[in-house]
XYZ file of C-alpha atoms in Angstrom:
723
model
C 91.786 93.775 65.938
C 94.893 92.848 62.754
C 95.579 94.676 60.070
C 94.606 92.782 56.924
C 90.446 92.942 58.841
C 91.202 97.120 59.093
C 92.361 96.547 55.387
C 89.323 95.392 54.978
C 86.947 97.754 57.907
C 88.691 101.134 56.632
C 88.727 100.374 53.089
C 84.270 99.464 53.066
C 83.870 103.332 55.711
C 83.504 106.165 54.792
C 79.415 107.618 53.533
C 80.083 108.780 50.247
C 77.947 111.800 49.540
C 77.747 112.489 45.844
C 80.302 115.398 45.437
C 83.510 114.580 42.924
C 86.506 117.435 43.202
C 89.186 117.901 40.979
C 92.577 114.994 42.705
C 94.700 116.982 39.934
C 96.845 118.748 39.449
C 98.867 119.508 42.950
C 97.705 118.324 46.588
C 100.722 119.854 49.022
C 103.550 119.856 45.966
C 102.741 117.194 44.705
C 101.470 116.166 41.704
C 98.929 112.983 40.601
C 98.396 112.961 37.509
C 96.413 114.436 34.607
C 92.533 115.378 36.416
C 92.360 112.371 38.013
C 88.205 113.093 39.715
C 87.935 111.503 44.124
C 84.789 111.421 45.597
C 84.657 113.319 48.012
C 83.619 110.946 51.343
C 82.528 111.560 55.024
C 84.348 108.155 57.387
C 82.024 108.335 60.703
C 85.210 104.722 61.617
C 84.731 105.667 65.117
C 83.802 101.842 66.970
C 80.712 101.985 69.211
C 81.130 103.677 72.422
C 80.611 101.667 75.220
C 79.341 103.079 78.996
C 82.454 104.982 81.522
C 82.319 104.673 84.389
C 84.230 107.262 86.657
C 86.271 108.966 84.234
C 84.548 112.317 84.400
C 88.004 113.943 85.449
C 89.729 112.939 81.993
C 87.171 113.451 79.921
C 86.496 117.222 81.123
C 90.899 117.507 81.542
C 90.001 115.704 78.100
C 87.682 118.469 76.379
C 89.843 121.760 78.319
C 92.856 120.375 76.924
C 90.298 120.804 73.577
C 88.897 124.076 73.504
C 91.753 126.104 74.424
C 93.556 123.850 71.343
C 90.353 125.935 69.412
C 90.776 128.766 70.545
C 94.426 128.984 69.950
C 93.353 127.705 66.694
C 95.228 124.899 66.595
C 94.875 120.806 66.079
C 94.211 118.830 70.002
C 96.455 116.183 70.702
C 95.839 113.739 73.147
C 97.377 110.390 74.584
C 95.840 108.389 77.010
C 97.661 106.076 78.404
C 97.492 103.167 81.281
C 97.621 99.608 81.703
C 96.248 97.256 79.226
C 92.889 96.389 80.075
C 92.525 99.650 82.546
C 89.513 101.495 79.248
C 91.906 103.357 77.297
C 89.937 103.226 74.326
C 86.814 103.251 76.033
C 87.242 106.831 77.531
C 88.458 108.208 74.669
C 85.585 106.705 72.233
C 82.916 108.112 74.780
C 85.191 111.305 74.325
C 85.615 111.433 70.584
C 82.126 110.635 69.617
C 80.502 113.575 71.718
C 82.172 115.810 69.427
C 80.259 114.415 66.101
C 77.872 117.629 66.308
C 80.816 120.216 66.497
C 83.790 118.032 63.974
C 80.785 116.664 60.951
C 83.497 116.282 57.860
C 84.297 112.558 60.024
C 85.603 109.763 62.291
C 88.866 108.243 61.812
C 90.351 105.668 62.738
C 93.086 102.827 62.761
C 94.154 100.095 65.738
C 98.063 100.382 65.462
C 99.159 97.158 66.659
C 101.449 97.935 69.291
C 100.337 94.798 70.483
C 100.594 92.261 67.869
C 103.096 89.724 68.190
C 104.322 90.659 64.709
C 104.639 94.415 65.157
C 102.215 97.320 65.176
C 101.369 98.934 61.715
C 102.898 100.638 60.003
C 102.727 104.658 59.130
C 102.590 104.404 55.923
C 99.749 101.398 55.758
C 97.403 103.494 57.755
C 97.734 107.396 56.048
C 97.060 104.699 52.505
C 93.489 103.755 54.787
C 93.082 107.284 55.582
C 93.440 109.521 52.355
C 91.399 106.414 50.705
C 88.453 106.693 53.548
C 88.261 111.013 53.478
C 87.634 110.339 48.699
C 90.917 109.836 47.397
C 90.674 106.906 44.681
C 93.339 103.913 45.239
C 95.654 104.719 41.882
C 95.927 108.188 43.111
C 97.309 107.568 47.036
C 100.729 108.274 46.561
C 103.217 105.382 47.133
C 106.224 107.080 49.407
C 105.189 108.092 53.560
C 106.305 111.860 52.483
C 104.188 111.829 49.509
C 101.453 110.144 51.740
C 101.480 112.733 54.225
C 101.597 115.538 52.697
C 98.469 114.730 50.740
C 96.898 113.616 54.129
C 97.593 117.177 55.585
C 96.437 118.607 52.845
C 93.248 117.501 52.651
C 93.074 116.962 56.088
C 93.396 121.310 55.866
C 90.257 122.746 55.786
C 88.767 120.202 57.330
C 87.036 119.416 60.995
C 88.278 116.101 62.408
C 88.238 112.645 64.698
C 90.292 110.691 64.756
C 91.044 107.417 67.117
C 94.946 106.139 67.568
C 94.209 103.068 69.197
C 97.429 100.435 70.521
C 100.321 103.562 69.871
C 104.291 101.996 70.085
C 105.683 105.485 69.577
C 105.529 108.507 68.823
C 107.037 107.832 65.857
C 104.901 105.123 64.363
C 101.976 108.361 65.463
C 103.353 112.045 64.177
C 102.571 111.098 60.215
C 99.174 110.059 61.125
C 98.224 113.863 63.128
C 96.098 115.702 61.146
C 96.161 119.071 59.603
C 93.964 122.200 60.033
C 91.100 122.445 63.534
C 90.356 118.455 64.218
C 91.061 116.602 67.567
C 93.153 113.554 68.200
C 93.228 111.074 70.729
C 95.554 108.151 71.128
C 95.564 105.193 73.359
C 98.780 103.127 74.556
C 99.797 101.340 77.204
C 102.492 103.153 77.503
C 102.983 107.376 78.092
C 104.506 108.491 75.084
C 106.950 111.671 76.274
C 108.066 111.887 72.623
C 104.024 113.699 71.263
C 105.331 116.868 74.671
C 106.727 118.407 71.425
C 103.711 118.134 69.340
C 101.529 119.888 71.871
C 100.104 115.995 73.540
C 97.960 116.887 76.569
C 98.403 113.122 78.263
C 96.366 111.587 80.377
C 97.420 108.515 81.563
C 94.636 106.605 84.235
C 94.618 104.616 87.058
C 92.674 101.394 88.666
C 88.829 102.223 89.037
C 87.969 102.867 93.257
C 85.884 100.490 94.656
C 82.121 102.412 94.246
C 83.605 103.186 90.154
C 84.457 99.668 89.799
C 81.660 98.295 91.472
C 78.683 101.036 89.757
C 80.467 98.862 86.632
C 79.942 95.050 87.799
C 76.338 96.622 88.278
C 76.184 97.228 84.388
C 78.222 94.447 83.360
C 75.045 91.828 84.789
C 72.311 91.998 83.836
C 70.511 91.184 86.409
C 70.016 92.446 90.060
C 73.164 90.422 92.086
C 75.534 93.412 92.506
C 72.497 94.815 94.850
C 71.524 92.093 96.467
C 75.249 90.718 97.334
C 76.967 93.992 97.945
C 79.440 92.686 100.689
C 80.073 90.182 98.205
C 79.909 92.766 94.381
C 82.614 94.455 97.278
C 85.291 91.398 97.589
C 84.456 90.415 94.356
C 85.705 94.096 92.376
C 88.297 93.890 95.848
C 90.105 90.344 94.284
C 89.714 91.888 90.349
C 92.243 95.061 91.954
C 89.437 98.048 90.414
C 91.495 96.420 86.526
C 87.844 97.566 84.645
C 88.903 94.571 82.351
C 89.102 91.700 85.414
C 86.156 93.263 86.635
C 83.651 93.339 82.721
C 85.336 89.584 82.369
C 84.111 89.023 86.553
C 80.975 89.883 84.819
C 80.537 88.566 82.065
C 81.150 84.324 83.725
C 78.871 85.721 86.924
C 76.569 86.060 83.532
C 77.179 83.331 81.435
C 75.774 81.547 85.045
C 71.815 83.410 87.023
C 72.276 80.630 89.235
C 75.886 81.391 89.865
C 76.313 83.694 93.401
C 79.083 86.026 93.862
C 79.930 84.581 96.752
C 81.194 81.201 93.970
C 83.024 83.502 92.083
C 84.850 85.581 94.878
C 85.800 82.030 96.422
C 86.937 81.580 93.050
C 89.421 84.698 92.825
C 90.877 83.796 96.578
C 92.990 82.031 95.225
C 96.396 84.229 94.382
C 97.875 81.341 92.171
C 94.656 80.957 90.357
C 92.785 84.731 89.995
C 94.112 84.922 86.145
C 93.368 81.848 85.068
C 89.801 82.302 86.462
C 89.350 85.910 84.836
C 89.607 84.100 81.778
C 87.366 83.675 79.461
C 86.833 83.039 75.325
C 88.310 85.160 73.265
C 90.273 87.490 73.479
C 89.447 89.582 76.991
C 91.869 87.998 79.261
C 93.908 89.801 82.326
C 96.947 86.779 81.370
C 97.391 87.105 77.261
C 96.620 91.365 77.557
C 99.240 91.663 80.328
C 101.473 88.871 78.074
C 101.213 91.303 75.405
C 102.477 94.173 76.989
C 105.269 91.969 78.702
C 106.328 90.609 75.138
C 106.739 94.836 73.835
C 109.497 94.811 76.697
C 113.222 94.426 76.183
C 115.154 91.607 78.017
C 116.280 93.739 81.029
C 113.467 95.430 81.135
C 111.127 91.925 81.273
C 113.860 90.395 83.767
C 113.632 93.225 86.110
C 109.778 93.035 85.743
C 109.577 89.525 86.403
C 112.336 89.319 89.325
C 110.358 92.893 90.875
C 107.103 89.994 91.222
C 109.385 88.026 93.639
C 109.205 91.218 96.223
C 106.494 90.014 98.983
C 105.016 93.157 98.662
C 103.534 95.248 96.175
C 104.396 99.055 96.945
C 108.426 100.060 96.976
C 111.406 102.006 96.504
C 113.839 101.780 93.739
C 116.663 100.195 95.786
C 115.231 96.932 95.477
C 115.409 97.564 91.921
C 118.125 97.993 92.187
C 118.907 95.079 94.547
C 117.849 92.542 92.017
C 119.972 92.840 89.626
C 122.949 93.587 91.963
C 124.958 89.905 90.080
C 125.688 87.388 92.852
C 129.142 87.813 94.804
C 131.125 90.208 91.532
C 132.780 93.580 93.133
C 129.766 96.110 91.284
C 129.540 99.632 90.536
C 127.118 100.859 92.842
C 126.364 103.835 91.350
C 126.365 101.334 88.255
C 123.752 99.158 88.834
C 121.333 101.815 90.271
C 121.797 104.225 86.740
C 120.422 101.045 85.288
C 118.067 100.486 87.460
C 116.567 103.644 87.224
C 116.307 103.652 83.925
C 114.655 100.628 83.281
C 111.905 101.105 86.143
C 111.411 103.420 83.961
C 110.664 100.660 81.017
C 108.103 99.465 83.359
C 106.889 102.921 83.893
C 106.402 104.030 80.339
C 105.229 100.398 79.400
C 102.493 100.983 82.242
C 103.247 97.952 84.467
C 104.553 99.924 87.432
C 101.995 102.955 89.392
C 104.312 106.008 90.485
C 103.640 106.674 93.513
C 106.551 109.235 94.151
C 109.861 110.077 95.758
C 111.061 106.811 94.249
C 108.596 104.540 94.811
C 106.724 102.496 92.709
C 104.097 100.507 93.357
C 102.525 97.077 90.886
C 98.852 96.632 90.354
C 97.956 93.423 92.349
C 97.281 91.988 89.092
C 99.609 92.329 87.818
C 102.533 91.489 90.589
C 100.729 88.599 89.937
C 101.645 88.268 86.686
C 105.032 89.078 87.367
C 105.235 86.597 89.608
C 104.186 84.148 87.134
C 106.355 85.046 84.203
C 108.926 84.493 87.449
C 108.467 80.888 87.236
C 108.141 80.718 84.370
C 111.394 82.331 83.107
C 113.647 82.323 85.987
C 115.474 79.593 86.939
C 114.180 77.488 90.900
C 117.219 78.888 91.651
C 117.598 81.989 90.868
C 114.320 83.320 92.199
C 115.777 81.620 95.583
C 118.642 84.189 94.493
C 116.479 86.736 93.796
C 113.528 86.695 96.762
C 117.153 85.979 99.306
C 118.535 89.736 98.736
C 115.416 91.529 98.610
C 115.222 90.628 101.788
C 118.971 91.286 102.189
C 117.617 94.768 101.426
C 115.638 95.132 103.776
C 117.723 94.056 106.888
C 120.427 95.818 105.820
C 118.439 98.619 105.220
C 117.341 98.131 108.261
C 119.844 97.537 110.328
C 121.980 100.740 109.188
C 118.184 102.638 110.608
C 118.154 100.829 114.370
C 122.254 102.026 114.105
C 121.353 105.906 113.764
C 118.711 106.188 115.618
C 119.225 103.753 119.511
C 122.835 102.389 118.900
C 122.743 101.731 122.394
C 121.050 98.234 121.011
C 122.257 96.898 118.155
C 124.680 94.688 119.904
C 123.429 91.222 117.924
C 124.569 90.427 114.721
C 123.921 89.804 111.545
C 123.557 87.308 108.828
C 123.346 88.371 105.008
C 123.211 86.238 101.708
C 126.050 86.643 99.029
C 126.283 89.645 98.439
C 127.560 92.213 97.901
C 124.018 93.730 99.898
C 122.145 97.167 98.665
C 121.478 99.525 101.991
C 118.463 102.053 100.787
C 119.099 106.048 101.937
C 117.558 105.753 104.354
C 118.256 109.032 106.300
C 120.430 111.223 108.584
C 118.496 111.488 111.871
C 116.339 109.125 113.626
C 113.231 111.521 112.503
C 114.094 110.326 108.782
C 115.122 106.330 109.887
C 111.607 106.591 111.808
C 110.127 107.814 109.037
C 111.588 105.750 106.652
C 110.487 101.516 109.319
C 106.827 103.294 109.104
C 106.924 103.264 105.741
C 108.328 100.593 104.969
C 107.113 98.070 108.040
C 104.071 96.298 105.546
C 106.972 95.416 103.384
C 109.809 94.094 106.252
C 106.496 92.605 108.323
C 106.131 90.365 104.601
C 109.740 89.733 104.540
C 109.429 88.278 107.883
C 106.913 86.609 107.426
C 108.343 85.271 105.103
C 112.468 83.840 105.453
C 111.090 80.594 107.681
C 109.418 79.287 104.173
C 112.389 80.717 102.335
C 114.820 79.077 103.677
C 116.531 81.863 105.284
C 115.132 81.975 109.428
C 117.794 84.155 110.413
C 116.711 87.042 108.858
C 113.233 86.823 110.517
C 114.450 87.381 113.603
C 116.999 89.995 112.495
C 114.760 91.980 111.218
C 112.460 91.441 114.110
C 115.590 93.078 116.037
C 115.819 95.666 114.012
C 112.745 96.633 114.128
C 112.335 97.722 117.923
C 112.977 100.951 117.615
C 110.499 102.187 115.700
C 108.614 99.668 117.778
C 109.485 101.575 121.087
C 109.202 104.832 119.656
C 105.488 104.829 117.417
C 104.034 101.333 118.935
C 103.089 99.384 116.366
C 101.816 96.742 118.956
C 100.137 94.970 116.529
C 103.264 94.405 114.430
C 105.363 94.453 116.950
C 104.117 90.833 118.884
C 103.715 89.486 115.261
C 106.545 90.159 114.319
C 108.849 89.014 117.852
C 105.748 85.642 117.442
C 107.701 84.852 114.047
C 111.206 85.903 114.870
C 110.875 83.755 118.790
C 109.682 80.742 116.374
C 112.885 81.372 113.529
C 115.424 81.279 116.991
C 113.802 78.165 118.584
C 114.869 76.131 114.629
C 117.553 77.672 114.807
C 118.219 76.315 118.238
C 120.210 79.642 119.127
C 119.782 80.325 122.963
C 121.604 83.805 122.725
C 118.692 84.885 119.788
C 115.744 83.352 120.978
C 116.366 85.176 124.482
C 116.560 88.502 122.727
C 112.891 87.257 121.247
C 111.736 86.820 123.831
C 112.648 90.168 125.948
C 111.619 92.701 123.654
C 108.647 91.477 122.573
C 107.562 91.240 125.770
C 107.998 94.924 126.598
C 105.292 94.631 123.587
C 103.250 92.503 125.269
C 103.861 95.167 128.395
C 103.022 98.338 126.620
C 100.191 96.456 125.066
C 98.908 95.798 128.459
C 98.626 91.800 128.393
C 100.976 92.412 131.171
C 100.848 88.440 132.876
C 101.757 86.885 129.300
C 105.190 89.528 128.969
C 105.485 88.274 132.838
C 105.752 84.740 131.172
C 107.702 85.291 128.083
C 110.442 87.607 130.977
C 110.322 84.167 133.284
C 111.549 82.493 130.183
C 114.120 84.236 128.867
C 115.422 84.130 133.283
C 115.130 80.361 132.217
C 117.713 80.310 128.981
C 119.788 81.852 130.646
C 120.974 80.631 133.394
C 120.261 77.519 131.847
C 122.978 78.808 129.112
C 124.879 80.053 132.764
C 124.967 83.408 130.695
C 124.626 84.724 134.555
C 125.102 88.892 132.659
C 121.825 87.682 131.201
C 119.712 86.504 133.505
C 120.309 89.681 135.570
C 118.588 91.646 132.886
C 116.081 89.757 132.854
C 115.764 91.496 137.093
C 114.741 95.342 135.565
C 112.635 93.147 133.211
C 110.354 91.028 135.538
C 110.288 93.770 137.606
C 108.430 96.318 134.922
C 105.873 93.144 134.510
C 105.546 93.055 138.416
C 105.278 96.837 138.905
C 102.316 96.563 135.793
C 100.835 93.876 138.151
C 100.150 96.942 140.699
C 103.257 94.822 143.409
C 105.420 97.746 143.327
C 106.866 96.041 146.620
C 108.356 93.160 144.338
C 108.539 94.897 141.341
C 111.380 97.231 143.670
C 112.749 94.106 145.047
C 113.848 93.003 141.096
C 115.241 95.772 140.307
C 117.631 97.266 143.408
C 118.794 93.084 142.364
C 119.016 94.584 138.540
C 120.982 98.018 140.655
C 123.908 96.195 142.211
C 124.326 92.851 140.388
C 123.947 93.953 136.464
C 127.925 97.417 136.473
C 129.089 94.674 138.714
C 128.588 92.202 135.035
C 129.552 95.138 133.023
C 126.479 96.660 132.132
C 126.820 99.430 133.689
C 123.849 100.922 131.418
C 120.768 98.693 132.239
C 122.482 98.915 135.985
C 121.166 102.747 135.286
C 117.952 102.356 134.104
C 117.441 100.056 137.620
C 117.336 102.649 139.455
C 114.879 104.899 136.571
C 112.239 101.517 136.908
C 113.050 103.011 141.075
C 112.847 106.282 140.626
C 109.448 105.059 138.153
C 108.451 103.556 141.168
C 109.627 105.654 143.805
C 107.086 108.000 141.663
C 104.148 106.476 141.875
C 104.158 105.147 145.551
C 104.218 108.882 146.608
C 108.039 109.425 147.702
C 108.948 112.377 145.028
C 112.701 112.777 147.418
C 113.350 109.087 146.653
C 112.346 109.304 142.830
C 114.368 112.516 142.349
C 117.363 110.293 144.045
C 116.658 107.269 141.258
C 116.447 109.187 138.643
C 118.750 111.751 138.733
C 122.316 109.126 139.149
C 120.621 107.286 136.915
C 120.708 109.586 134.416
C 124.391 110.847 134.969
C 125.443 107.235 134.022
C 123.256 106.688 130.826
C 124.362 109.901 130.046
C 128.520 108.640 131.051
C 127.054 105.283 128.529
C 126.712 107.894 125.782
C 122.097 106.152 126.161
C 120.627 110.117 125.907
C 117.406 108.256 124.943
C 117.117 107.437 128.388
C 118.640 109.329 129.300
C 116.367 112.056 128.951
C 113.860 109.549 130.495
C 115.398 110.010 133.567
C 115.423 113.912 133.454
C 111.885 113.268 131.910
C 111.228 111.763 135.583
C 112.746 113.687 137.359
C 110.710 116.467 136.356
C 107.364 114.947 137.143
C 108.974 114.669 140.710
C 110.137 117.952 141.177
C 106.214 118.643 140.360
C 105.382 116.557 143.622
C 106.329 118.839 145.957
C 105.966 121.366 143.658
C 109.149 123.059 142.983
C 107.917 124.327 139.185
C 110.649 125.989 138.114
C 112.734 122.722 138.682
C 109.695 120.607 137.564
C 109.443 123.051 134.418
C 113.718 123.274 133.530
C 113.365 119.289 133.541
C 110.541 118.449 131.805
C 111.707 121.103 128.950
C 115.130 119.245 128.732
C 114.507 116.435 127.984
C 111.302 117.397 126.014
C 113.759 119.283 124.169
C 116.238 116.091 123.236
C 113.346 114.002 122.889
C 111.521 116.387 119.275
C 115.666 114.791 117.788
C 114.740 111.727 118.503
C 111.128 111.118 117.328
C 110.290 109.992 120.555
C 106.146 111.048 120.645
C 105.225 108.771 123.528
C 107.688 110.427 125.775
C 107.139 113.493 124.611
C 104.119 113.561 125.135
C 105.186 112.680 129.160
C 107.156 115.336 128.705
C 104.434 117.813 127.137
C 101.743 116.693 129.501
C 104.490 118.103 132.489
C 104.569 121.236 131.075
C 100.764 121.422 131.281
C 100.144 120.566 134.413
C 103.688 123.145 135.871
C 101.096 126.113 133.296
C 97.585 124.845 135.788
C 99.231 125.370 138.995
C 101.051 128.696 137.832
C 97.651 130.049 136.570
C 98.832 129.621 132.982
C 94.902 128.677 131.068
C 95.774 128.681 128.006
C 98.946 127.735 127.708
C 98.159 125.401 130.445
C 95.783 124.024 127.436
C 97.867 124.748 124.499
C 100.500 122.144 126.301
C 97.384 119.420 126.996
C 95.942 119.258 123.456
C 99.910 119.211 122.295
C 100.527 115.327 124.407
C 97.259 114.115 123.197
C 98.412 114.851 119.865
C 101.507 113.209 120.906
C 100.367 110.600 122.599
C 98.183 109.692 119.307
C 100.668 109.625 116.756
C 102.663 107.489 119.271
C 99.633 105.082 118.744
C 98.590 105.643 121.997
C 95.349 107.680 122.933
C 93.810 105.476 124.767
C 97.108 104.766 127.752
C 95.502 106.319 131.013
C 98.229 109.206 130.836
C 96.423 110.399 127.683
C 93.218 109.386 129.725
C 94.610 112.123 132.241
C 95.410 115.134 129.998
C 92.359 114.698 128.510
C 90.915 114.639 132.464
C 93.093 117.930 132.884
C 91.569 119.471 129.321
C 88.266 119.249 130.445
C 88.604 120.761 133.901
C 89.909 124.026 132.049
C 87.837 124.202 129.038
C 84.182 122.449 130.311
C 82.858 124.030 126.033
C 85.490 122.901 124.007
C 86.500 119.109 122.195
C 88.693 117.921 124.598
C 90.247 114.978 122.293
């Protein structure tokens, strides 16, 4: 509502009760002339309330705050913040209307116009309206802001009022409008109003509605039974509205205008992301894009630029370092701390404007519709070249950060080059140890996968395969097989497009290991054999020798142990002579595993011991621990329980520090068998349960090894869950 419309509304508001007072002499120390008379008015200015969906906890919190303030004999002040269209005014009205019986002296309302392009309403203007609504004649309204404030507080000192200050811009705009006495004031704002804390303000920040509540709101908006008749389509619709009440109501209003239209029609219209904001618009001011435009226009220029560049981020959630990455000038030497400091300040401005949601630990999230709006503003206000640079800076940030994590977790794997765009490149803090680095990779996996998928269409296919390569330690240890397959398929396509045979071979071998792990053994063998042919075409004898290990693993899984062992023996002989002693040791480890599965425990001990020595000397502590674990299993197979426990415990100790849950599960399962054979049933049960938890955390709860542990636990504990 514009300020002149408010002026007319407020001047006409108020119920005359017929009594008169002497305005005379002094109000709060201010003299208003001889014997002016004023009519006592009881204004009821609040707009009508509408139904509130799923805000009971917020209403309860507001009421608890009011009760506490009244008990302490002070005014109650609350600020309701959130994204435009989130339901701030609806919540405030629902709360304040319910208070009418307890606050009989009236209700005051002002739209402070924070989103008005002409600027917000000045406090002295609002005070003039309030004073007139409270019975002060126009000629007795003071001229200055200070005088109006003093008179307003004098008039409200003994009244029990409720006041709604809607769409506030700043705490300074609000403070003169706060009544005295035991009144209740609600302020709504897109910003969080931290400045009102000193005034005893209670903050309430609104998040989007959950799916069930959004469904209820849609049903409330439609005057028919289409939501009940088409529940699946209705749920898809509110998901596309991302829980924003304004968006749900706009979608409902459009459907209400077409009673014959099915909800699926609206769903199809909203499915195209680029058109979603256009569809969520109706005649008048209830337009999601227009609502977001108002918030955008209030941002300082640098914050507005960060907002639109972050709209190019491929996923909805990101860390603070991403903001520093998009702000870093290309090719310029800048102080990282200065850029990070600026990014932190600008992110705070976006949070204050409710354009970002806080996800804790310096993580931020766009509401889905806000992300679309930000991306649209990038198209409008940034050149194609600058958009391309921002997208590349984001991709380089993730590539460099994932590579840093890779180096921490598995330094032996980090052998392929990394190619970045024009620097400098911002690297995230991924932690100092393997567990923290793995956690970072897992937390960012959705974004990392989005960058991989984006790389080729965006014109930097190299990032696609290199980022897939950097994710190897995560995939190997935490077994995200679907992402493992997708990353390496896209990385392989990028390598082929580039004509980079070395990258193609890397994607085939690393991707093939993922196929092995998920049980697709035939496809894995085909990928390894394709890599072998490529190595031969390039006359890369070392690369070809390395594929012997991979092909042997596939043959072993396919139930062809003799063929597998033959390839492992070739690899163990060829690889050291071609300069890769570590890969040769891995071949010995594979031979130990074959010997163990075929019942030759002494042969397994011999190969595992030799593999452990070479891998330890090569600095590959992870695979050295795997060799120790196989050595423990081999001793267990021939009932050398003390030696088995010693080796399995040693392996477990090393693997714990590497967060290698799958290998840890193998070691714990072996220790459980040791306890079982010694008759220590309670310890065995405890260890089997721990092994199953580790298999589950590694995404391998359905593996044959997990099934074996589950079977043994059930045998020891028939009445337990066995899981």
